[in-house]
C-alpha positions as CSV (number, residue, x, y, z in Angstrom):
1,M,-19.4,63.1,31.7
2,K,-20.1,60.1,29.5
3,I,-17.3,61.1,27.2
4,T,-14.8,61.2,30.1
5,V,-15.9,57.8,31.3
6,W,-15.6,56.3,27.8
7,F,-12.2,57.8,27.3
8,G,-11.0,56.3,30.6
9,V,-12.3,52.9,29.6
10,V,-10.4,53.1,26.3
11,L,-7.2,54.1,28.0
12,G,-7.6,51.2,30.5
13,A,-8.2,48.8,27.7
14,L,-5.1,50.0,25.8
15,S,-2.9,49.8,28.9
16,A,-4.2,46.3,29.6
17,A,-3.6,45.2,26.0
18,G,0.0,46.6,26.0
19,E,2.0,46.7,22.8
20,V,3.0,44.5,19.9
21,I,6.6,43.6,19.7
22,I,8.0,42.3,16.4
23,A,11.3,40.4,16.5
24,K,13.2,38.5,13.9
25,A,14.2,34.9,14.7
26,G,17.7,34.8,16.2
27,Q,17.7,38.4,17.4
28,A,16.9,39.9,20.8
29,A,13.6,41.3,22.1
30,I,12.8,43.7,25.0
31,L,9.4,43.6,26.5
32,K,8.5,46.6,28.7
33,C,6.1,46.0,31.6
34,G,4.4,49.4,31.1
35,N,5.2,50.9,34.4
36,P,6.3,54.5,33.9
37,T,8.8,54.4,36.8
38,N,10.3,51.1,35.5
39,D,10.3,49.8,39.1
40,Y,8.0,48.0,41.5
41,E,7.1,48.6,45.1
42,R,5.9,45.2,46.2
43,S,6.0,42.4,43.5
44,L,6.6,41.7,39.9
45,E,5.7,38.7,37.7
46,W,6.2,37.8,34.1
47,R,4.3,35.0,32.3
48,H,4.5,33.5,28.9
49,G,0.9,32.3,28.3
50,N,0.3,30.3,31.5
51,D,4.0,29.5,32.2
52,K,5.7,31.7,34.8
53,I,9.1,33.1,33.7
54,Y,10.1,35.3,36.7
55,S,8.6,36.4,40.0
56,A,10.3,39.0,42.2
57,Y,9.5,40.6,45.6
58,K,11.0,43.6,47.3
59,M,11.6,41.7,50.5
60,L,13.6,39.0,48.6
61,P,17.1,39.6,47.4
62,A,16.8,37.8,44.1
63,P,14.0,37.0,41.7
64,R,12.7,33.4,41.4
65,K,12.9,31.7,38.0
66,G,10.1,29.6,36.5
67,Q,10.2,26.6,34.3
68,G,10.7,26.3,30.5
69,E,13.4,26.7,27.9
70,I,12.7,30.5,27.5
71,V,13.8,31.1,31.1
72,E,17.4,30.2,30.3
73,R,17.5,32.9,27.6
74,S,15.7,35.6,29.6
75,R,16.7,38.0,32.3
76,L,15.1,40.9,34.2
77,S,16.2,44.5,33.9
78,N,14.2,46.4,36.6
79,T,10.7,45.6,35.3
80,D,11.7,44.9,31.6
81,L,12.1,41.4,30.3
82,R,15.0,40.8,27.9
83,I,15.0,37.7,25.6
84,R,18.1,36.8,23.6
85,G,18.1,34.5,20.6
86,V,14.3,34.7,19.9
87,K,12.8,31.5,18.6
88,E,9.4,30.9,16.8
89,Q,8.0,29.1,19.9
90,D,8.6,32.3,21.9
91,A,5.8,34.0,20.0
92,G,2.5,34.7,21.7
93,K,1.1,36.5,24.7
94,F,3.2,37.8,27.6
95,T,1.7,39.1,30.8
96,C,3.4,41.4,33.2
97,Q,1.8,42.0,36.6
98,V,3.4,44.7,38.7
99,D,2.0,45.8,42.1
100,G,-1.3,44.1,41.3
101,K,-1.7,45.8,37.8
102,S,-1.6,43.5,34.8
103,H,-0.3,44.4,31.3
104,E,-0.4,42.1,28.2
105,H,2.0,42.1,25.3
106,I,2.1,40.3,22.0
107,L,5.4,39.0,20.6
108,L,5.4,38.4,16.9
109,V,8.4,36.4,15.5
110,V,9.1,36.8,11.8
111,S,11.4,34.4,9.9
112,V,12.3,34.9,6.3
113,S,14.1,32.1,4.4
114,L,15.2,31.3,0.9
115,R,15.6,27.9,-0.8
116,S,17.2,27.4,-4.2
117,S,17.8,24.4,-6.4
118,A,21.0,25.7,-8.1
119,D,22.7,28.3,-5.8
120,L,20.8,31.4,-7.2
121,R,21.9,30.9,-10.8
122,L,20.0,32.0,-13.8
123,D,17.2,29.7,-14.9
124,S,17.2,28.0,-11.5
125,E,14.2,27.5,-9.2
126,V,13.8,29.6,-6.0
127,W,11.3,29.7,-3.1
128,L,11.0,32.7,-0.7
129,E,9.1,32.0,2.5
130,C,7.9,34.4,5.1
131,N,6.4,33.1,8.4
132,V,4.8,35.3,11.1
133,K,4.3,33.5,14.4
134,G,2.3,34.9,17.4
135,L,-1.2,35.4,16.0
136,N,-4.0,32.9,15.4
137,P,-4.8,33.1,12.6
138,G,-1.7,34.8,11.3
139,P,-1.7,38.1,9.4
140,A,-1.9,38.3,5.7
141,V,1.5,38.3,4.1
142,R,2.6,39.5,0.6
143,W,5.8,39.6,-1.3
144,T,7.0,42.7,-3.0
145,R,9.5,42.6,-5.9
146,P,12.7,44.8,-6.1
147,D,10.8,47.2,-8.5
148,G,8.0,47.7,-5.9
149,S,5.3,45.6,-7.6
150,V,3.4,42.9,-5.7
151,H,4.5,39.4,-6.6
152,T,2.1,37.3,-4.5
153,E,-0.4,37.6,-1.6
154,S,0.9,34.5,0.2
155,Q,3.7,33.5,2.5
156,I,5.6,31.7,-0.3
157,A,6.9,33.3,-3.5
158,H,7.9,30.8,-6.2
159,L,10.4,32.0,-8.8
160,K,10.8,29.7,-11.8
161,P,13.0,30.3,-13.7
162,L,15.1,32.8,-11.9
163,A,15.7,35.9,-14.1
164,R,18.1,38.8,-14.0
165,S,15.1,41.1,-13.2
166,D,14.6,39.1,-9.9
167,E,17.9,40.4,-8.5
168,G,17.6,42.9,-5.7
169,T,15.8,43.4,-2.4
170,W,12.6,41.5,-1.8
171,S,10.2,42.6,0.9
172,C,7.8,40.5,3.1
173,T,5.0,42.8,4.2
174,F,2.2,42.2,6.7
175,S,-0.2,44.4,8.7
176,H,-1.3,44.1,12.3
177,A,-3.4,46.5,14.5
178,G,-3.4,49.2,11.7
179,K,0.5,49.1,11.4
180,T,2.5,47.7,8.5
181,H,5.6,45.7,9.1
182,S,8.2,44.3,6.7
183,E,11.3,42.1,6.5
184,I,13.7,42.2,3.6
185,I,15.9,39.6,1.9
186,E,18.6,40.1,-0.8
187,I,18.9,38.0,-4.0
188,K,22.0,38.1,-6.0
189,V,21.8,36.2,-9.3
190,K,24.8,34.3,-10.6
191,E,25.7,33.4,-14.1
192,P,25.1,29.8,-15.1
193,V,28.0,27.5,-15.3
194,R,28.8,26.7,-18.9
195,T,30.3,23.3,-19.6
196,T,32.1,22.6,-22.8
197,L,31.9,19.0,-24.2
198,A,35.0,17.4,-25.5
199,P,35.0,16.7,-29.2
200,V,34.1,13.1,-30.1
201,P,36.9,11.5,-32.2
202,S,35.7,10.6,-35.7
203,K,36.3,7.3,-37.3
204,N,36.7,8.8,-40.8
205,P,40.3,9.7,-41.4
206,K,39.2,12.6,-43.7
207,D,37.7,14.3,-40.7
208,V,41.0,14.3,-38.7
209,R,42.3,17.8,-38.4
210,V,46.0,18.6,-37.8
211,I,46.3,21.2,-35.0
212,N,49.3,23.5,-35.6
213,P,51.5,24.2,-32.6
214,P,51.6,27.7,-31.3
215,L,53.9,30.2,-33.0
216,D,56.2,30.5,-30.0
217,T,56.9,26.8,-29.6
218,K,58.7,24.2,-31.7
219,P,57.7,20.6,-32.3
220,G,60.8,19.1,-30.7
221,L,60.6,19.2,-26.9
222,G,57.9,21.8,-27.0
223,L,60.2,24.6,-25.8
224,S,60.2,28.2,-27.0
225,W,63.2,29.9,-28.5
226,W,64.0,32.0,-25.5
227,M,64.2,28.8,-23.3
228,W,66.8,27.4,-25.7
229,V,68.8,30.6,-25.4
230,V,68.7,30.3,-21.6
231,I,69.8,26.6,-21.8
232,G,72.7,27.5,-24.2
233,V,73.9,30.4,-22.0
234,G,73.8,28.1,-19.0
235,C,75.9,25.4,-20.7
236,V,78.5,28.0,-21.7
237,V,78.8,29.3,-18.2
238,V,79.2,25.8,-16.8
239,L,81.9,25.0,-19.3
240,L,83.8,28.2,-18.5
241,L,83.6,27.4,-14.8
242,M,85.1,23.9,-15.4
243,V,88.0,25.4,-17.5
244,F,88.7,27.9,-14.8
245,V,88.8,25.3,-12.0
246,I,91.1,23.1,-14.0
247,C,93.5,25.9,-14.8
248,L,93.5,27.0,-11.1
249,C,94.3,23.5,-10.0
250,K,97.2,23.2,-12.4
251,R,98.6,26.6,-11.3
252,I,98.4,25.6,-7.6
253,K,100.3,22.3,-8.3
254,R,103.0,24.2,-10.3
255,R,103.5,26.7,-7.5
256,K,103.8,23.9,-4.9
257,R,106.5,22.2,-7.1
258,I,108.5,25.4,-7.4
259,L,108.4,26.0,-3.7
260,R,109.5,22.4,-3.0
261,K,112.6,22.9,-5.3
262,M,113.5,26.2,-3.7
263,K,113.3,24.6,-0.2
264,N,115.5,21.7,-1.2
265,G,118.2,24.0,-2.8
266,R,118.6,26.0,0.4
267,Q,119.4,22.9,2.6
268,R,123.1,21.7,1.9
269,P,124.4,18.3,3.0
270,M,126.4,18.3,6.3
271,P,129.8,16.4,6.5
272,E,129.8,13.2,8.4
273,Q,131.5,13.5,11.8
274,Y,133.1,10.5,13.6
275,C,134.0,10.2,17.2
276,Q,137.8,10.1,17.8
277,C,138.9,8.8,21.1
278,N,142.4,9.4,22.6
279,R,143.1,5.8,23.8
280,P,146.7,4.6,24.8
281,T,148.4,2.2,22.4
282,A,148.5,-1.4,23.4
283,A,151.9,-2.8,24.6
284,A,153.8,-5.4,22.5
285,K,153.4,-8.9,23.6
286,P,156.5,-10.5,24.9
287,Q,158.1,-13.3,22.9
288,Q,157.7,-16.6,24.6
289,G,160.6,-18.3,22.9
290,R,161.4,-19.3,19.5
291,R,159.1,-21.4,17.8
292,R,160.4,-24.8,16.6
293,E,160.8,-24.6,12.9
294,K,159.7,-27.5,11.0
295,P,162.5,-29.3,9.0
296,S,162.3,-28.6,5.4
297,A,161.5,-31.4,3.1
298,P,164.5,-33.3,1.4
299,P,165.1,-32.6,-2.2
300,L,163.6,-34.9,-4.7
301,Q,166.0,-37.5,-6.1
302,P,165.9,-38.2,-9.8
303,L,164.4,-41.5,-10.8
304,L,166.8,-44.2,-12.0
305,M,166.2,-45.2,-15.5
306,G,166.7,-48.9,-15.9
């Protein structure tokens, strides 16, 4: 009889304690109220610590919202509470009260981050940080290397300098209520950037070196032999085109001249035609009398010689 009572007390304590939900920052989390039917007959209420998130009643058509930033990212699905975009301040105790029965849940928010001084290149400095929010004090955290060995028993793993053996999957591991949880992060090591310094010119003329040009170039314009061949072929083609155009123009002019001569030879000159009118001849004028003739001059007398 005592064993049965003790077993009932343990089950009651477990049902009141609820479960531990682990969510990564930025992801979604689903908190189940613990009711097997996933429904309520009279009332339902969700709280985050002492702040009310939702309260619903069967007699009311819609649930009532509480105050707080988490309310805008939460919604009810029957008796379950769904939170999107989990943040570190969401971690802690959640209480679900359905039809007078209370159930508590713990939300742990895990965030894993990486900071580097030189973009994960060899010989750079890297910090790996693992934070677990929701418990006070927080659980013990340790970092495990890609080969499975433990690197450190703290939240921050410091890698200096970053080596090729550090490349791979690192694991942040912590335990709570007898269960082990882990979050992973990937490290890809890049080769360091090699910078070549320009040679410093020497003041001593003996140290000056003559750099020979490449074999496929000539010291003139710096063009290779095949480029000169292309230029020569292009010039020949242009010259041939010019000669062809000139000959064609001359031929066209000659044909025009021949056609003009042939056209002029076919057209003969026409005789000039005058208009001949059949007019009657004019009648002779009547004589109006004889004209008075002037007397002729007397003959000249010879001069007397004295």
